[in-house]
Coordinates of C-alpha atoms (C1' of nucleotides) in Angstrom, one line a residue:
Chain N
X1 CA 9.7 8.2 -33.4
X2 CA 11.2 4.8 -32.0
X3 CA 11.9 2.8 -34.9
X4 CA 13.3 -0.2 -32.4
X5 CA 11.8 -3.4 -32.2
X6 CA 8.6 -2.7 -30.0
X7 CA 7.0 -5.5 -30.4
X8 CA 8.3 -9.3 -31.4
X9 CA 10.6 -9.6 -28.0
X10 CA 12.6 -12.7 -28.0
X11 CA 9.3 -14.9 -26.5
X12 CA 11.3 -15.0 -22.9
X13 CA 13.9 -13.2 -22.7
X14 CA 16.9 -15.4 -20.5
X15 CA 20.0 -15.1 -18.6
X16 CA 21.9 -11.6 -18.3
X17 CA 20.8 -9.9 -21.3
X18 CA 19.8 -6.4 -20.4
X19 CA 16.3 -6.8 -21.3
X20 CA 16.3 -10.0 -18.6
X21 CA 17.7 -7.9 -16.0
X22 CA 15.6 -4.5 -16.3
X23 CA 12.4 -7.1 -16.0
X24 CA 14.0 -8.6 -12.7
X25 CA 15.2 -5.4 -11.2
X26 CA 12.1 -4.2 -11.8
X27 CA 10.6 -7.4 -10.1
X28 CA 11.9 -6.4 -7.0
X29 CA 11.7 -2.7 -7.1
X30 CA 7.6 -2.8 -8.2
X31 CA 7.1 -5.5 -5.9
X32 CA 8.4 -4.0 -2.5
X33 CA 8.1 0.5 -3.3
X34 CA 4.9 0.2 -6.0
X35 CA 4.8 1.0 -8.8
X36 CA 4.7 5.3 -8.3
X37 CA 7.7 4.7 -5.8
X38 CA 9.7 2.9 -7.8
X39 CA 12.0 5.0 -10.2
X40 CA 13.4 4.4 -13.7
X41 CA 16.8 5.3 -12.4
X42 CA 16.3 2.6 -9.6
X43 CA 15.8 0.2 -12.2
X44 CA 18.4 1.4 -14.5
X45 CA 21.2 1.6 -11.6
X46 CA 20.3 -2.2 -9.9
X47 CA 19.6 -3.3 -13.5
X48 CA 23.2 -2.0 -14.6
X49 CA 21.7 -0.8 -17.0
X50 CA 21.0 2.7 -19.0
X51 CA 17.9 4.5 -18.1
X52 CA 17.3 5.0 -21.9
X53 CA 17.4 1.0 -22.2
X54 CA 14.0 1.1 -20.4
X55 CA 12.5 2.8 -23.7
X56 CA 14.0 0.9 -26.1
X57 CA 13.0 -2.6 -24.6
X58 CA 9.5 -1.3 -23.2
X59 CA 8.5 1.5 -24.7
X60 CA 8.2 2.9 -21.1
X61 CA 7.9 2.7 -17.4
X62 CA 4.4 1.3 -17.7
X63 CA 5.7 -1.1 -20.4
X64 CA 8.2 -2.6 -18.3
X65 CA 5.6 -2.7 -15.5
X66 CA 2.9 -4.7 -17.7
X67 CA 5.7 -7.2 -19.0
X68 CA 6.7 -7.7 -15.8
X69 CA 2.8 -8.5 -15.1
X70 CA 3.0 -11.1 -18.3
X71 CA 5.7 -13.3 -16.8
X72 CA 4.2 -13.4 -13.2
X73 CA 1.7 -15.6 -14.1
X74 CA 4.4 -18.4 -15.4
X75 CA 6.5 -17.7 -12.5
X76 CA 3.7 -19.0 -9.9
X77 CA 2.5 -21.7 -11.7
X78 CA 5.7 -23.3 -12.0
X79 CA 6.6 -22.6 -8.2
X80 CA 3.5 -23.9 -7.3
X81 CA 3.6 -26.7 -10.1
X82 CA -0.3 -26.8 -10.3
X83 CA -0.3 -28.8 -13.3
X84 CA 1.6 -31.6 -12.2
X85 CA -0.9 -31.7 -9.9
X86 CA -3.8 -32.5 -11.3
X87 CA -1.9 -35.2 -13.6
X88 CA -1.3 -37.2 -10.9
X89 CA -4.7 -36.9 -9.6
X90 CA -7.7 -39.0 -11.1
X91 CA -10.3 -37.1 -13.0
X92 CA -12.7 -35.0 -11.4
X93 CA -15.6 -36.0 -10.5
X94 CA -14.1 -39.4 -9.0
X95 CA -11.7 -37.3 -6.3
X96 CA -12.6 -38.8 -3.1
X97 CA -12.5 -36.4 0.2
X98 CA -9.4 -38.1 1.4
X99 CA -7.8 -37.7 -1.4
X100 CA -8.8 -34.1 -2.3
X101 CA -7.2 -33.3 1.6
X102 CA -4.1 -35.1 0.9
X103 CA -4.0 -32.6 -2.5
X104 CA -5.0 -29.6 -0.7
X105 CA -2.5 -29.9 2.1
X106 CA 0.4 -30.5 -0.5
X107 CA -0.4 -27.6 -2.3
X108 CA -1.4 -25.1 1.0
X109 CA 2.2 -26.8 1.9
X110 CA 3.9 -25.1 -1.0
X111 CA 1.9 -21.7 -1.3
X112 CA 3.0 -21.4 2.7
X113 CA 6.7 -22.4 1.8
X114 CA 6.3 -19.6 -1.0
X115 CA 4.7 -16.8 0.8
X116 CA 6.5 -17.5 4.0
X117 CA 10.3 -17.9 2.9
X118 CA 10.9 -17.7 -0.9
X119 CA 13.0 -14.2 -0.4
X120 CA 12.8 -14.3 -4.3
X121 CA 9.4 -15.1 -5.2
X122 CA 8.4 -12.3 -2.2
X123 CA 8.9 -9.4 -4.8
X124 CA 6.4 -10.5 -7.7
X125 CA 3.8 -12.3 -5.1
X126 CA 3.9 -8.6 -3.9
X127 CA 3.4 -7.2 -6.9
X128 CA 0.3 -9.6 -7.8
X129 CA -1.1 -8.5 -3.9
X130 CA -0.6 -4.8 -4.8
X131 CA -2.5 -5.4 -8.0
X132 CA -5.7 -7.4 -6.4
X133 CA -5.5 -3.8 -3.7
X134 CA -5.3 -1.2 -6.0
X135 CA -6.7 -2.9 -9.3
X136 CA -4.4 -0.8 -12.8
X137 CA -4.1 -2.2 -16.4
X138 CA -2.3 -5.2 -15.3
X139 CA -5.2 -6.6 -13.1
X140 CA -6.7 -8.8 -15.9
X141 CA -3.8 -10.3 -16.8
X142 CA -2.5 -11.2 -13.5
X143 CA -6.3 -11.8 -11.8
X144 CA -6.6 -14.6 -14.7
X145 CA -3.7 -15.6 -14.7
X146 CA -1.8 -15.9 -11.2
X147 CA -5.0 -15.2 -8.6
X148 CA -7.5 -17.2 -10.4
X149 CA -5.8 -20.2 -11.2
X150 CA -5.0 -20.6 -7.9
X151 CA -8.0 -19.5 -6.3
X152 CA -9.8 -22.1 -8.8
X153 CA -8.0 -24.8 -7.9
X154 CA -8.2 -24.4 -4.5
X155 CA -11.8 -24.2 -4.4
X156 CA -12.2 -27.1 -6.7
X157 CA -10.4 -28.9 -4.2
X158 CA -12.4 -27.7 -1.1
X159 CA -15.9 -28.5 -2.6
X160 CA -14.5 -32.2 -3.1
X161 CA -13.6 -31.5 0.7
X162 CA -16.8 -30.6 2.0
X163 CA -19.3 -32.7 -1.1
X164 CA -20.3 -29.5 -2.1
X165 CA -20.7 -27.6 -5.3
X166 CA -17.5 -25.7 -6.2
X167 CA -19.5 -22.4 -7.6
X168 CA -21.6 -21.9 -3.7
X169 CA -20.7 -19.2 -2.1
X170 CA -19.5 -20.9 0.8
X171 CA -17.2 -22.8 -0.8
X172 CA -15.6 -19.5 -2.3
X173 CA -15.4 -18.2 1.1
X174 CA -13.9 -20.9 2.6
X175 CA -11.4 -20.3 0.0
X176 CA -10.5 -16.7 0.1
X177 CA -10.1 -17.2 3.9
X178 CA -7.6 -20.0 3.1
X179 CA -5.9 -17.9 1.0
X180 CA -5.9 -14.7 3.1
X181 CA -4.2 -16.9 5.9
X182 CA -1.6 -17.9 3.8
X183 CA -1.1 -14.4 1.9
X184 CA -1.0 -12.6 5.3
X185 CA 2.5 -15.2 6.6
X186 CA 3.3 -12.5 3.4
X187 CA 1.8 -8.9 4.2
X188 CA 1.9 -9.5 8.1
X189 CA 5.7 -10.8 8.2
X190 CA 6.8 -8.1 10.2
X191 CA 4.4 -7.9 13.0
X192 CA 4.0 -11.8 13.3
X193 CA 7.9 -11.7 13.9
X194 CA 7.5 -9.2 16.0
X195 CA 5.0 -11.5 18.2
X196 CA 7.0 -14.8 17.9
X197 CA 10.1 -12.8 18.9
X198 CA 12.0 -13.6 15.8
X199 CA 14.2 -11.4 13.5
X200 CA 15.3 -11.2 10.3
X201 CA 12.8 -14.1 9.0
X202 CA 10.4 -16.7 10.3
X203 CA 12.2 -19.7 11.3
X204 CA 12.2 -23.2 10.5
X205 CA 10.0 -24.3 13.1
X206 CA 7.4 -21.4 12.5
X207 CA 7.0 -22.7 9.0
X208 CA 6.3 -26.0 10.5
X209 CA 4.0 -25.0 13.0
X210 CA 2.1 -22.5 10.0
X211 CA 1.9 -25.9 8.4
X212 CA 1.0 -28.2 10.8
X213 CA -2.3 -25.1 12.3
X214 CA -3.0 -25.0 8.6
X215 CA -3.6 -29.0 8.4
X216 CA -5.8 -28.6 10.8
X217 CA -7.9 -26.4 9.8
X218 CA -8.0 -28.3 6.3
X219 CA -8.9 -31.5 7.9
X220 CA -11.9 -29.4 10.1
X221 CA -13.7 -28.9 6.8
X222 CA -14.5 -32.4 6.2
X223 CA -16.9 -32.3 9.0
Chain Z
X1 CA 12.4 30.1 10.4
X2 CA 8.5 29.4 11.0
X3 CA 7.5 30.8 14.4
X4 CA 3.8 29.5 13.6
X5 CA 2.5 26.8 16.4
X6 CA 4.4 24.2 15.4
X7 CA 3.6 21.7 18.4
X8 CA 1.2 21.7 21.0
X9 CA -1.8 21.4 19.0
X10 CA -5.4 21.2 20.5
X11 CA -5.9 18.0 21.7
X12 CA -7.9 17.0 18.6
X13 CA -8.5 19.0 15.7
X14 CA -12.5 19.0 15.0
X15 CA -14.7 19.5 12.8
X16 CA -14.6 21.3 9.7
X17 CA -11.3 23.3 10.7
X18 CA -8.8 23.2 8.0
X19 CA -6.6 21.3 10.2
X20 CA -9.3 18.2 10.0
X21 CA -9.9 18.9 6.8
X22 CA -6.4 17.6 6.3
X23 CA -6.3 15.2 8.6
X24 CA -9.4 13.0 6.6
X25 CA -8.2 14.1 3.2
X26 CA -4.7 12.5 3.9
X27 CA -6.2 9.9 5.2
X28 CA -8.3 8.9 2.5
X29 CA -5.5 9.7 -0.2
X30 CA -2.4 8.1 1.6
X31 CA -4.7 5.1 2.3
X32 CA -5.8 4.2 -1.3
X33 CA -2.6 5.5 -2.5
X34 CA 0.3 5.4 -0.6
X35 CA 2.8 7.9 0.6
X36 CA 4.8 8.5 -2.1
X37 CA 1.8 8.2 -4.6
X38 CA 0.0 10.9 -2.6
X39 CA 0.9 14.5 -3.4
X40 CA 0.2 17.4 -1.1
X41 CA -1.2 19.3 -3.6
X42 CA -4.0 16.3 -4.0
X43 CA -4.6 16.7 -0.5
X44 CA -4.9 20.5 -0.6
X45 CA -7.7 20.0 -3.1
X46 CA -9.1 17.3 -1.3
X47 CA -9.4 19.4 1.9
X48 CA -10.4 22.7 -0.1
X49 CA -7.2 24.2 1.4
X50 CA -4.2 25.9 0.5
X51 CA -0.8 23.3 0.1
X52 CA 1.2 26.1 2.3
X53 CA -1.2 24.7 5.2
X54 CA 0.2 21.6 5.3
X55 CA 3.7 23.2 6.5
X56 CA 1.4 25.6 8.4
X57 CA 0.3 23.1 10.4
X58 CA 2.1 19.4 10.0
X59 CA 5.5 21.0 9.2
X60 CA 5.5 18.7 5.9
X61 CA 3.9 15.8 4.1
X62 CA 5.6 13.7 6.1
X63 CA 4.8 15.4 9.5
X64 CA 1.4 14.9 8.3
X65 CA 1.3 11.2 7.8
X66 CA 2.8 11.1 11.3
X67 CA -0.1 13.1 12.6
X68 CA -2.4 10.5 10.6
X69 CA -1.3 7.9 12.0
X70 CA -1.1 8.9 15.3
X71 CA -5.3 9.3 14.9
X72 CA -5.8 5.9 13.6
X73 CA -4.9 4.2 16.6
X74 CA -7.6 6.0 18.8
X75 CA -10.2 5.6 15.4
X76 CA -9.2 1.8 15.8
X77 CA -10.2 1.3 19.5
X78 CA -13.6 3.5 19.2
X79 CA -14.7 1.2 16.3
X80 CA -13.8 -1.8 18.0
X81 CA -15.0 -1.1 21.7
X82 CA -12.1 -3.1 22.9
X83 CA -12.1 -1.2 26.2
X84 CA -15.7 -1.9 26.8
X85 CA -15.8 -5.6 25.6
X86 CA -13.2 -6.3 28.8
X87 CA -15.3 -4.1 30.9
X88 CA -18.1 -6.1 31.1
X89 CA -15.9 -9.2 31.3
X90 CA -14.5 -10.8 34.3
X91 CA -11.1 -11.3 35.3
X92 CA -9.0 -12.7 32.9
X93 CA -8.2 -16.0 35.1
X94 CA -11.8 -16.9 35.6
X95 CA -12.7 -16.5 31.4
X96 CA -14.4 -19.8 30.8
X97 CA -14.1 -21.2 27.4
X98 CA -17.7 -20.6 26.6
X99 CA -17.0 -16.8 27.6
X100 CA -14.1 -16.7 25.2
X101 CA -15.6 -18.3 22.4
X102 CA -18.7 -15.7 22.6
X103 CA -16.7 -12.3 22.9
X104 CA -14.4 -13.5 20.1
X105 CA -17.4 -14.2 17.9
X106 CA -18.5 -10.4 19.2
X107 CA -15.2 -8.9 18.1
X108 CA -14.7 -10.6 15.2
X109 CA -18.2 -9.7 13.7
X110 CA -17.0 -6.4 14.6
X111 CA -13.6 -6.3 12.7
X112 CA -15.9 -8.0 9.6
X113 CA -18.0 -4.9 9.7
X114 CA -15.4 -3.0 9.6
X115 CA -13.4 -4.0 7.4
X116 CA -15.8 -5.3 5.0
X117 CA -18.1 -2.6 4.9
X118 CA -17.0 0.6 6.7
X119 CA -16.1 2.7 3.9
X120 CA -14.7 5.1 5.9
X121 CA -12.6 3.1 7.9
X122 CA -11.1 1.1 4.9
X123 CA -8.7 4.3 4.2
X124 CA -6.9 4.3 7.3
X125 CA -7.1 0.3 7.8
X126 CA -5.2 0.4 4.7
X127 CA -2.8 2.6 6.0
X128 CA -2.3 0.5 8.7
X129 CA -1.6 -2.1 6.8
X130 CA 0.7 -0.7 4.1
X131 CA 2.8 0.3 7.2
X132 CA 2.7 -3.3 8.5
X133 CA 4.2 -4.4 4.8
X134 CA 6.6 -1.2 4.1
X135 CA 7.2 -0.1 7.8
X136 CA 8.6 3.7 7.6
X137 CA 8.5 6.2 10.3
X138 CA 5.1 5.6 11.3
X139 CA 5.1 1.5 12.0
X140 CA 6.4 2.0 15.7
X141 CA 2.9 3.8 16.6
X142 CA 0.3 2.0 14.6
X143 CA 1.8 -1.2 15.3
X144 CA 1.8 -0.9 19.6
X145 CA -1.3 1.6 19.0
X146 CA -3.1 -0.8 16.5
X147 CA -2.2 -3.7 15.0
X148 CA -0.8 -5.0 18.4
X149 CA -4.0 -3.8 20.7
X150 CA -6.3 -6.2 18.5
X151 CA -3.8 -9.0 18.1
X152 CA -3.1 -9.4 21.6
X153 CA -6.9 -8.7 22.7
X154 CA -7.6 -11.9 20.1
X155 CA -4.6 -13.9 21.1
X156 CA -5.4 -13.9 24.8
X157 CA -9.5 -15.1 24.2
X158 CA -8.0 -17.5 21.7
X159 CA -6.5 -18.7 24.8
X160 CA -8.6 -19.7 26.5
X161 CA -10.7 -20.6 24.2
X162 CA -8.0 -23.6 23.9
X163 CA -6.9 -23.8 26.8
X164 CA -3.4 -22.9 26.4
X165 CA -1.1 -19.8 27.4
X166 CA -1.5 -17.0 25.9
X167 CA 2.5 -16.7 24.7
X168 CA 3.0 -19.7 23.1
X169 CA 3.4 -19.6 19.1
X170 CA 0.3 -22.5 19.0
X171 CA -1.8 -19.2 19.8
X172 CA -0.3 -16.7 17.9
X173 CA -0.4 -18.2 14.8
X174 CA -4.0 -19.2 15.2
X175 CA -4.7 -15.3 16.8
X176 CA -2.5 -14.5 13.2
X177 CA -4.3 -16.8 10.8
X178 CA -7.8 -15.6 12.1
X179 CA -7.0 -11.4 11.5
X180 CA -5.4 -12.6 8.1
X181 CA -8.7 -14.3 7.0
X182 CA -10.4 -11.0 8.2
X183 CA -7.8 -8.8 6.3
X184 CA -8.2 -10.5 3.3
X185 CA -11.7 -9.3 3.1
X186 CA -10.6 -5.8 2.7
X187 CA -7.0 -6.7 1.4
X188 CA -8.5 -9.3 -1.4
X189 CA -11.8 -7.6 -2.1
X190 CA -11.8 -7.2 -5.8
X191 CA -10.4 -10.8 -6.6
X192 CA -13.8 -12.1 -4.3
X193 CA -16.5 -9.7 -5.5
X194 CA -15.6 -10.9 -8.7
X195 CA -15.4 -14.6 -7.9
X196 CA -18.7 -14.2 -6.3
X197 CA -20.1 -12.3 -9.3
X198 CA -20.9 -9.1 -7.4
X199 CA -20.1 -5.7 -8.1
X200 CA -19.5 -2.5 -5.8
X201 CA -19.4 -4.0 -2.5
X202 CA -20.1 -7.0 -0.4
X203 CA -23.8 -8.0 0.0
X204 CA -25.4 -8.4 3.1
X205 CA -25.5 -11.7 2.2
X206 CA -21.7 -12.3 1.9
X207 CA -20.9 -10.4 5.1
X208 CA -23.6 -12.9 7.0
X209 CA -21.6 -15.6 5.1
X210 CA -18.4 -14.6 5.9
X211 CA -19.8 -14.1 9.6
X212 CA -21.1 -17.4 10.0
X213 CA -18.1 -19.2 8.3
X214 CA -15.7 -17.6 10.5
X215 CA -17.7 -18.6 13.4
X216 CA -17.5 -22.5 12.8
X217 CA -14.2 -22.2 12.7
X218 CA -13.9 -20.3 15.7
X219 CA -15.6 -23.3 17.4
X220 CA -13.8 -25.4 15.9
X221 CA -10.8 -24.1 17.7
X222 CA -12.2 -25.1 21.7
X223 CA -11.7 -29.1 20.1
Chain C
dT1 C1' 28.4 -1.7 -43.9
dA2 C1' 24.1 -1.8 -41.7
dT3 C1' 21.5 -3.2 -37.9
dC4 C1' 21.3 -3.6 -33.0
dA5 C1' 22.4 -1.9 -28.5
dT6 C1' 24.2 1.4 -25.2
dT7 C1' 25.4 5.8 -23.5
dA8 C1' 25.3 10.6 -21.8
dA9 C1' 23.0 14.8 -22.1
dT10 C1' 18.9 17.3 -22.2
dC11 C1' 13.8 18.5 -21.8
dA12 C1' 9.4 19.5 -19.9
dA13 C1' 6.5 18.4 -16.2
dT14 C1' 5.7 17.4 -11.5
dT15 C1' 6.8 17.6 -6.7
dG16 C1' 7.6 19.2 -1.8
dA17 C1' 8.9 23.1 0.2
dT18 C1' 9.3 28.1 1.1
dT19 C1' 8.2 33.0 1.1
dA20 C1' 6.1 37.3 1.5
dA21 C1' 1.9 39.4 1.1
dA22 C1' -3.0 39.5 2.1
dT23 C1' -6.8 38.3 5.0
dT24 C1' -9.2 36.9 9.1
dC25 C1' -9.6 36.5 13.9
dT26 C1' -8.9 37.9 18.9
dG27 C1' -8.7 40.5 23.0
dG28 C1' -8.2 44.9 25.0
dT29 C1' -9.3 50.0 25.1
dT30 C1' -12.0 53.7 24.7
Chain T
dA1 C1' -20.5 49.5 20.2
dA2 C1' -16.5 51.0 17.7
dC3 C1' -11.8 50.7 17.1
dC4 C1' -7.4 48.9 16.7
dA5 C1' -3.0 46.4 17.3
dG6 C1' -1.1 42.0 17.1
dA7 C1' -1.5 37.3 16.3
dA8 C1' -3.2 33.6 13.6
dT9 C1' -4.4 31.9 9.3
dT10 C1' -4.8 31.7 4.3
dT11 C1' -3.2 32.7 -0.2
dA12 C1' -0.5 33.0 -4.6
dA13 C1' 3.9 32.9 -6.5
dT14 C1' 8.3 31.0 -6.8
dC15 C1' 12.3 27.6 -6.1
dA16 C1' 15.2 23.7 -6.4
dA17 C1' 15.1 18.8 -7.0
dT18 C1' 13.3 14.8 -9.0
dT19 C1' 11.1 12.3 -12.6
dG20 C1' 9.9 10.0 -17.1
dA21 C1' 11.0 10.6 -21.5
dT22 C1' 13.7 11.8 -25.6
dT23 C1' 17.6 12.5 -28.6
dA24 C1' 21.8 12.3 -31.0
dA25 C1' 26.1 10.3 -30.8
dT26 C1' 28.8 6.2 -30.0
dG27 C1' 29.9 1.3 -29.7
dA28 C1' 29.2 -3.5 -30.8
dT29 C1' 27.9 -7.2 -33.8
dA30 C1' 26.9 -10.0 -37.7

DNA sequence: TATCATTAATCAATTGATTAAATTCTGGTT
DNA sequence: AACCAGAATTTAATCAATTGATTAATGATA
C-alpha cells in the first residue's frame, strides 16, 4: 500500500521541485520516443531524479503520462494566447471578413512560429499529435482541451471568412487542412529541410516565407 | 553462427509464404504501433508463424523493419501510378499550366484515396511517416524511395502550374503545404471524424469534400 | 518527533535473441 | 514409383537483458 499523498498535488507544481521536473523530463521524453519507448529510468536519470520518485508523485508510468496530458492543454493556450484574442475582438456575430482575416493571420502567425521553431513547445505539441494518431486515455482530455480549442477557434474564424456557417462541413475542412499545413512545418521538419537545403533548423527566412504562402492562402478564402 | 540464407532473397517474397506473412504482419503492427511498441512475438502471432522465423529469415526485428521498408517504396509508386502519369505526359518543358493543374488534381485525388481510405495502405504510410518524424535506420530509403518520389513529382507540376522553377523555396513550401493538408487526413483522422460527427471512417461524402476543397485551392495557385 | 521525501536494492514479467531438435521439402538414384 | 540423403524450414525451450513496480531503509524538514 502507498500511503503517500496520491491525490491533492500542489494545484501546479513550479520551479525545480522534483515533481516539476519528472513532468518536464517526461515532456520531452513522451513527446519525441512515445510513450512505450520512453523508460522510467529515462525519466528518472534527465529528471535527476529516483526512479521510485515516479511512484510516489504519480502512482505510475501512466500517471505521469496523464498529468503530463493535464497541463498540455494550459501550456498551448497560453503560447497561443487565444483568449486575449477574442477580448480584443468585438462580439461575434458583428466580426467583419476583414477583420476575421486580420485575426486569423495573427493567430496562423503564432501556431507557425510554434510548430516551426519553439524547440521547447516541439516535445508536448508532439505528444498531443501522437495522441490525435494513436488515440489512449489521455485523448479526451487533450482532444478538448488543446485540439479542440484551437480547431474551434479557427473555424469560427474561417466561416466569418467565407459568410458561412461555422458547423458546414466545408468550413471544418477548410480548417483541418489549415491546420495539417501548419502541424506538418512539425512532423515533416526533417524532409522539408532536407528539400530547402537547410540543417539543423528552418531558418529565419523559411519561417517568413511559411508565413507569407500561408497569408495567401487565408486571403484566397474570401473569394 | 546461422548458415541459413541470410541474403539473396527471391526477388519478392509472395503470397502466403511465411516470409510474406511477415512482411504484412510487421507492416501492419509497426505501422499502428511503432518499432519499439511492436514485439516480435506480436508479429509471430500476427503471421501464424514461429518468432525463430524472424531471425530465420530477417536476421532480427530490426532486419525486418529494414526489409519493410524497403517494400513500401515500390507499394508507394504502384498506388500512385507516378510512372504512368509522366508517360502519357509530354516533355517536361512543353507542360502548359492547364496540363499541370489537371495531372496535379489526378494525383492528388489519388494520394486522398489513399490516404483517406485505403485501409491497407494506412499501415505502411504511417510507417513512412513515423520515420519522417523519428528518422532511424530506415529514413535514408523511404525518404529518396518515398517521401521524396511524390514531393518532387508535386513540386515540379506545382511549377508550372505557377510559372516558377521548380527549385526555388516559393514551390517547395506550397509542394510541402499541399502533402501536409493531405497527410493530415490520415495523420488527424480521429480529431475530424469527430468534428464532423462521423464514426469509423470518412464518408464518401467527406472524401468528395475534401476532393473538391483541395482542388479550388489548387487553382487558386495558377493566380 | 513525526511527516514528507529520497534512495538503493530487489522482484516478477516481458522482450529480443539463440539453440537444438523436429519436420517438411527437394532432387537424384534405383 | 519408391526411396533416400541433404537441405530448408519450422518448432519449442531457454537465455540474458530490460522494464515497471515495490519495498524497506535513510535523510530531510517542520
Amino acid at each position: 500500500m502507498t500511503q503517500k499523498k496520491a491525490n491533492a498535488r500542489p494545484a501546479l507544481a513550479q520551479g525545480d521541485s522534483t515533481e516539476a521536473k519528472l513532468l518536464d523530463a517526461g515532456m520531452a521524453l513522451f513527446g519525441e520516443l512515445g510513450f512505450k519507448a520512453t523508460t522510467t529510468r529515462m525519466i528518472a536519470d534527465r529528471a535527476g531524479a529516483n526512479i521510485g520518485s515516479i511512484a510516489y508523485y504519480f502512482g505510475n508510468k501512466r500517471g505521469l503520462y496523464l498529468a503530463i496530458a493535464e497541463h498540455i492543454g494550459q501550456h498551448l493556450k497560453e503560447k497561443l494566447g487565444i483568449a486575449q484574442l477574442f477580448a480584443e475582438a468585438p462580439p461575434a456575430d458583428e466580426l467583419s471578413p476583414v477583420l476575421a482575416l486580420e485575426l486569423l493571420n495573427q493567430l496562423a502567425n503564432k501556431m507557425i512560429d510554434l510548430f516551426a521553431c519553439d524547440r521547447e513547445a516541439e516535445k508536448w505539441l508532439m505528444v498531443i499529435m501522437r495522441e490525435q494518431v494513436n488515440p489512449t486515455e489521455a485523448f479526451e482530455h487533450l482532444y478538448k482541451n488543446a485540439f479542440l480549442q484551437v480547431h474551434s477557434t479557427l473555424s469560427f474564424l474561417i466561416s466569418r471568412l467565407m459568410k458561412r456557417s461555422a458547423e458546414e462541413d466545408e468550413v471544418l475542412m477548410e480548417t483541418h487542412f489549415l491546420v495539417g499545413r501548419i502541424v506538418f512545418l512539425l512532423v515533416g521538419k526533417t524532409p522539408l529541410l532536407r528539400r530547402l537545403g537547410q540543417t539543423g533548423g528552418y531558418s529565419e527566412e523559411t519561417v517568413v516565407l511559411a508565413k507569407g504562402v500561408m497569408a495567401r492562402h487565408l486571403r484566397q478564402l474570401v473569394n
